Amino acid sequence: MNGAGTYLATRDLAKRFGGIVATEQVSLDIAEGELRCIIGPNGAGKSTLFALLCGIHRPDSGRIFIKEQDVTSLPSFRRVRLGVGLTFQTNRAFHDLNVRQNLEVPMGATGSATHSRSARSEDRYRYALSVFGLDGLRETPARELPHHQLQWLEIAMVLSGGPDILLLDEPTAGMSPEETTQTARVLQHLNDDGLTIVVVEHDIAFVRQVAQRVTVLHQGSVFAEGSIDEITAHDDVRRIYLGQA
Amino acid sequence: MKRLFRLATGPEDIGRSPGFWGAFAVLILYLFASPLWLGEFEAYNISFYLLNLPLALGLCLLWGYCGVLSFGQVAYFGIAGYVYGIIAGNLVGTGWGPIAGELGGLAACVVVSAVFGYFVFYARVQAWIVPILTLVLTLLLETFLGQTAGYQWRVGNVQLGGYNGMTGIPSFQVGNLVFYGYAFYYFVLVAVVLCYFACRMVVNSHFGKVMLAIREDPLRAELLGYDIRARQLGVFVLASVLAGISGLFYVQWGNYITPSQVGLVSAALPVIWVAVGGRTSLLAVAISTYALNWVNYSLSSAGNQYALVIIGALLVIVMLFFPRGIVVMLAEAGFRGSLARLRAALRLG
Ligand SMILES: Nc1ncnc2c1ncn2[C@@H]1O[C@H](COP(=O)(O)OP(=O)(O)OP(=O)(O)O)[C@@H](O)[C@H]1O
Ligand SMILES: [Mg+2]
């Protein structure tokens, strides 16, 4: 990743909900083509950070940049058109629609704006469809899918829009170890293909398998950042996070 | 052409099999041929059941497919009717007054629904507030129209008429051809069939899929790159124009309109038609709207004062036993039943 430009950056992002500080002074740099894991105990502010990145919440202070463009005040759909794709912590595929409809909805959203679905993102999408086994299930209502496939559907749905960066909030929650490994393999393949990925994860085995760099959030702030070995060797991190897990 | 055909016959409505389209064609032919044996009076009554369809189809798009419940679609019905009455009434004898009236009426619907919808959707008000806001608008319109009784309330030589309403509204006319009786029946029939196909094309287009996504989960839809405010506004304006089309037909049919057409009871009726048939299907809504208008009209013209009570009771019963709409649920049951029968037959064979 050396020499690659910064794809996504935040500077001193802060967000409070009433008296609760959800994030405080978060500054992150995600390089183009990076696969970053964000870990941290419950309530550390991981999901809030994603919500700020996507424009679901507005930060109280601080700035967000995508490819050096300041997007802090852009509405969500414009950030998506710049190339951001998000899956939610609780699955939000369209449960009452079938698989085909879920996958067709995002097509055409990004194509109409500055960002267009390239041949490359088309390939990634096709790849995801086949490894996730969604190809043969087009007319199946989403709510009839098993849990792990519903998680995969949401990832495939986001890929269908042709993003440049994937933000995945606990994509393997509730999956079996085999399904988790499978997910990790797919994400790694997509990343090898050049897709920038940021994953919030609790599962350390998963993090070990995929992450190049790990960011630890704690009480709304970046607590540590480094390779997985540096992070797991870090005494304070073990104490606040790994000790609990 | 092929593309249009695919859009019209696409999967987003019940009724997709060749058998269905055969029956549909027979029904249309029957409706076209029926003036051969129907009296002009009956044709006139059927025009009335049919003319409410665009209003209902618009609400079906907005509520059933896009997830936005408007309780005030009759406002646009009324706006189109009154504006038509004013324009056509002032251009009597010109031959093109009614066409100008139609264009003016629909333009007024577009402007009012776009401005009102802009404030509603761009303010991102919560979904449950929309029915209240839309209802308030139509009740305000009713109140306003109700106090226009005085002689000062006239536009050119047309009186607004307060609660007595506007009378003597011209029938539709192109040049010397005046549409009443059978001619009006055909005019409405053709327009309604076109409206149905147009709506079916909308729901089967990509725009239609995005409507479904917004209905299911607006935030998820926005995070797939859609400006949901603009989409909801677009559907709202479309639904309002459809309501306006019904309003035009209504005043051309009865030659009068009163403020009660935009009042509370009138506002509730389209919601009932759509809910009873099943709001997730255009076809179901078309069927229930026709049927309920027939029931209501037959009961009330037979002097039954309880027509509305009966319609209301019907709503309650249907919602208890067929919460997703009677036509939709029967169609699904029928579909499953024939699948089961087919499987049984294959096993035997
Ligand atoms: N919409 C909200 N309103 C009020 N408080 C909120 C809201 N969203 C998050 N919070 C609070 O902000 C803090 C950070 O929450 P967040 O969901 O970002 O944590 P997280 O790191 O994703 O936790 P988890 O691992 O449980 O998903 C928590 O204390 C939470 O209660
Ligand atoms: Mg979270």
Short mmCIF file of N, CA, C and O and ligand atoms in Angstrom, two decimals, chain A residues 15-18 20-23 38-51 57 89 169-170 200-202 217 219-220 241, ligand 1:
data_model
loop_
_atom_site.label_atom_id
_atom_site.label_comp_id
_atom_site.label_asym_id
_atom_site.label_seq_id
_atom_site.Cartn_x
_atom_site.Cartn_y
_atom_site.Cartn_z
N LYS A 15 -18.76 13.46 18.07
CA LYS A 15 -20.21 13.38 18.05
C LYS A 15 -20.71 13.01 19.44
O LYS A 15 -20.23 12.06 20.05
N ARG A 16 -21.65 13.80 19.94
CA ARG A 16 -22.28 13.50 21.22
C ARG A 16 -23.75 13.22 21.01
O ARG A 16 -24.37 13.80 20.11
N PHE A 17 -24.29 12.33 21.81
CA PHE A 17 -25.74 12.14 21.85
C PHE A 17 -26.18 12.58 23.24
O PHE A 17 -25.95 11.86 24.21
N GLY A 18 -26.76 13.76 23.35
CA GLY A 18 -27.07 14.28 24.67
C GLY A 18 -25.77 14.39 25.44
O GLY A 18 -24.83 15.03 25.00
N ILE A 20 -23.85 11.81 26.14
CA ILE A 20 -22.94 10.70 25.84
C ILE A 20 -21.97 11.09 24.74
O ILE A 20 -22.38 11.53 23.67
N VAL A 21 -20.70 10.93 25.00
CA VAL A 21 -19.72 11.17 23.95
C VAL A 21 -19.56 9.88 23.16
O VAL A 21 -19.10 8.87 23.67
N ALA A 22 -19.99 9.90 21.90
CA ALA A 22 -19.91 8.68 21.09
C ALA A 22 -18.57 8.59 20.39
O ALA A 22 -17.93 7.54 20.36
N THR A 23 -18.12 9.70 19.79
CA THR A 23 -16.75 9.75 19.27
C THR A 23 -16.15 11.10 19.66
O THR A 23 -16.86 12.09 19.82
N ILE A 38 -11.37 -2.22 12.38
CA ILE A 38 -11.56 -1.37 13.54
C ILE A 38 -12.15 -2.24 14.64
O ILE A 38 -13.16 -2.92 14.43
N ILE A 39 -11.46 -2.28 15.77
CA ILE A 39 -11.96 -3.07 16.89
C ILE A 39 -12.15 -2.15 18.09
O ILE A 39 -11.71 -1.00 18.08
N GLY A 40 -12.83 -2.67 19.08
CA GLY A 40 -13.07 -1.87 20.28
C GLY A 40 -14.24 -2.47 21.02
O GLY A 40 -15.09 -3.11 20.42
N PRO A 41 -14.30 -2.24 22.34
CA PRO A 41 -15.38 -2.83 23.14
C PRO A 41 -16.73 -2.23 22.78
O PRO A 41 -16.81 -1.24 22.05
N ASN A 42 -17.79 -2.83 23.29
CA ASN A 42 -19.14 -2.32 23.02
C ASN A 42 -19.24 -0.86 23.44
O ASN A 42 -18.75 -0.48 24.49
N GLY A 43 -19.88 -0.08 22.59
CA GLY A 43 -20.09 1.33 22.92
C GLY A 43 -18.87 2.19 22.67
O GLY A 43 -18.83 3.36 23.07
N ALA A 44 -17.85 1.63 21.99
CA ALA A 44 -16.62 2.39 21.76
C ALA A 44 -16.83 3.50 20.73
O ALA A 44 -16.01 4.41 20.63
N GLY A 45 -17.90 3.40 19.95
CA GLY A 45 -18.16 4.44 18.95
C GLY A 45 -17.89 3.99 17.52
O GLY A 45 -17.84 4.80 16.59
N LYS A 46 -17.77 2.68 17.31
CA LYS A 46 -17.43 2.16 15.98
C LYS A 46 -18.57 2.42 14.98
O LYS A 46 -18.34 2.94 13.89
N SER A 47 -19.78 2.05 15.39
CA SER A 47 -20.91 2.26 14.48
C SER A 47 -21.18 3.75 14.27
O SER A 47 -21.56 4.17 13.18
N THR A 48 -20.99 4.51 15.32
CA THR A 48 -21.18 5.95 15.19
C THR A 48 -20.18 6.53 14.18
O THR A 48 -20.54 7.38 13.36
N LEU A 49 -18.96 6.04 14.22
CA LEU A 49 -17.96 6.50 13.26
C LEU A 49 -18.43 6.23 11.83
O LEU A 49 -18.36 7.10 10.96
N PHE A 50 -18.94 5.02 11.59
CA PHE A 50 -19.45 4.69 10.25
C PHE A 50 -20.62 5.59 9.86
O PHE A 50 -20.73 6.04 8.73
N ALA A 51 -21.50 5.83 10.85
CA ALA A 51 -22.66 6.68 10.56
C ALA A 51 -22.21 8.09 10.19
O ALA A 51 -22.80 8.74 9.32
N HIS A 57 -25.29 10.55 10.47
CA HIS A 57 -25.24 11.60 11.49
C HIS A 57 -24.29 12.70 11.02
O HIS A 57 -23.35 12.43 10.28
N GLN A 89 -24.80 -2.85 10.97
CA GLN A 89 -24.53 -3.85 11.99
C GLN A 89 -25.70 -4.83 12.11
O GLN A 89 -25.49 -6.03 12.21
N ASP A 169 -19.99 -3.17 8.94
CA ASP A 169 -20.14 -3.11 10.40
C ASP A 169 -20.48 -4.50 10.92
O ASP A 169 -21.61 -4.95 10.80
N GLU A 170 -19.51 -5.17 11.48
CA GLU A 170 -19.65 -6.53 12.00
C GLU A 170 -20.32 -7.48 11.01
O GLU A 170 -21.37 -8.06 11.31
N VAL A 200 -15.50 -3.30 10.80
CA VAL A 200 -15.62 -3.32 12.26
C VAL A 200 -15.82 -4.78 12.65
O VAL A 200 -16.70 -5.45 12.10
N GLU A 201 -15.01 -5.29 13.54
CA GLU A 201 -15.13 -6.70 13.89
C GLU A 201 -14.81 -6.95 15.35
O GLU A 201 -13.99 -6.29 15.94
N HIS A 202 -15.48 -7.96 15.89
CA HIS A 202 -15.17 -8.39 17.25
C HIS A 202 -14.31 -9.65 17.23
O HIS A 202 -13.57 -9.91 18.16
N LEU A 217 -10.58 1.48 18.80
CA LEU A 217 -11.34 2.60 19.34
C LEU A 217 -11.69 2.27 20.78
O LEU A 217 -12.05 1.14 21.11
N GLN A 219 -13.78 4.29 24.05
CA GLN A 219 -14.49 5.46 24.56
C GLN A 219 -14.46 6.61 23.57
O GLN A 219 -14.22 7.77 23.93
N GLY A 220 -14.70 6.29 22.32
CA GLY A 220 -14.86 7.33 21.31
C GLY A 220 -13.56 7.87 20.71
O GLY A 220 -13.61 8.73 19.84
N TYR A 241 -9.58 -4.50 25.93
CA TYR A 241 -10.40 -5.12 24.91
C TYR A 241 -10.28 -6.63 24.88
O TYR A 241 -11.23 -7.36 25.08
N1 LIG C 1 -28.67 7.37 18.09
C1 LIG C 1 -28.10 7.37 19.29
N2 LIG C 1 -28.66 8.06 20.31
C2 LIG C 1 -28.10 8.08 21.53
N3 LIG C 1 -26.97 7.46 21.85
C3 LIG C 1 -26.34 6.76 20.90
C4 LIG C 1 -26.89 6.67 19.57
N4 LIG C 1 -26.06 5.89 18.83
C5 LIG C 1 -25.07 5.53 19.65
N5 LIG C 1 -25.22 6.04 20.89
C6 LIG C 1 -24.29 5.87 22.02
O1 LIG C 1 -23.01 6.19 21.56
C7 LIG C 1 -22.05 5.30 22.07
C8 LIG C 1 -21.32 4.64 20.93
O2 LIG C 1 -22.22 3.76 20.28
P1 LIG C 1 -21.83 2.90 19.00
O3 LIG C 1 -23.06 2.23 18.53
O4 LIG C 1 -21.11 3.76 18.04
O5 LIG C 1 -20.82 1.83 19.63
P2 LIG C 1 -20.17 0.57 18.93
O6 LIG C 1 -18.71 0.71 19.11
O7 LIG C 1 -20.67 0.37 17.56
O8 LIG C 1 -20.70 -0.59 19.88
P3 LIG C 1 -21.13 -2.10 19.53
O9 LIG C 1 -19.89 -2.91 19.55
O10 LIG C 1 -22.05 -2.46 20.64
O11 LIG C 1 -21.80 -2.08 18.21
C9 LIG C 1 -22.80 4.32 22.96
O12 LIG C 1 -22.70 4.76 24.28
C10 LIG C 1 -24.22 4.42 22.49
O13 LIG C 1 -25.12 4.16 23.52
#
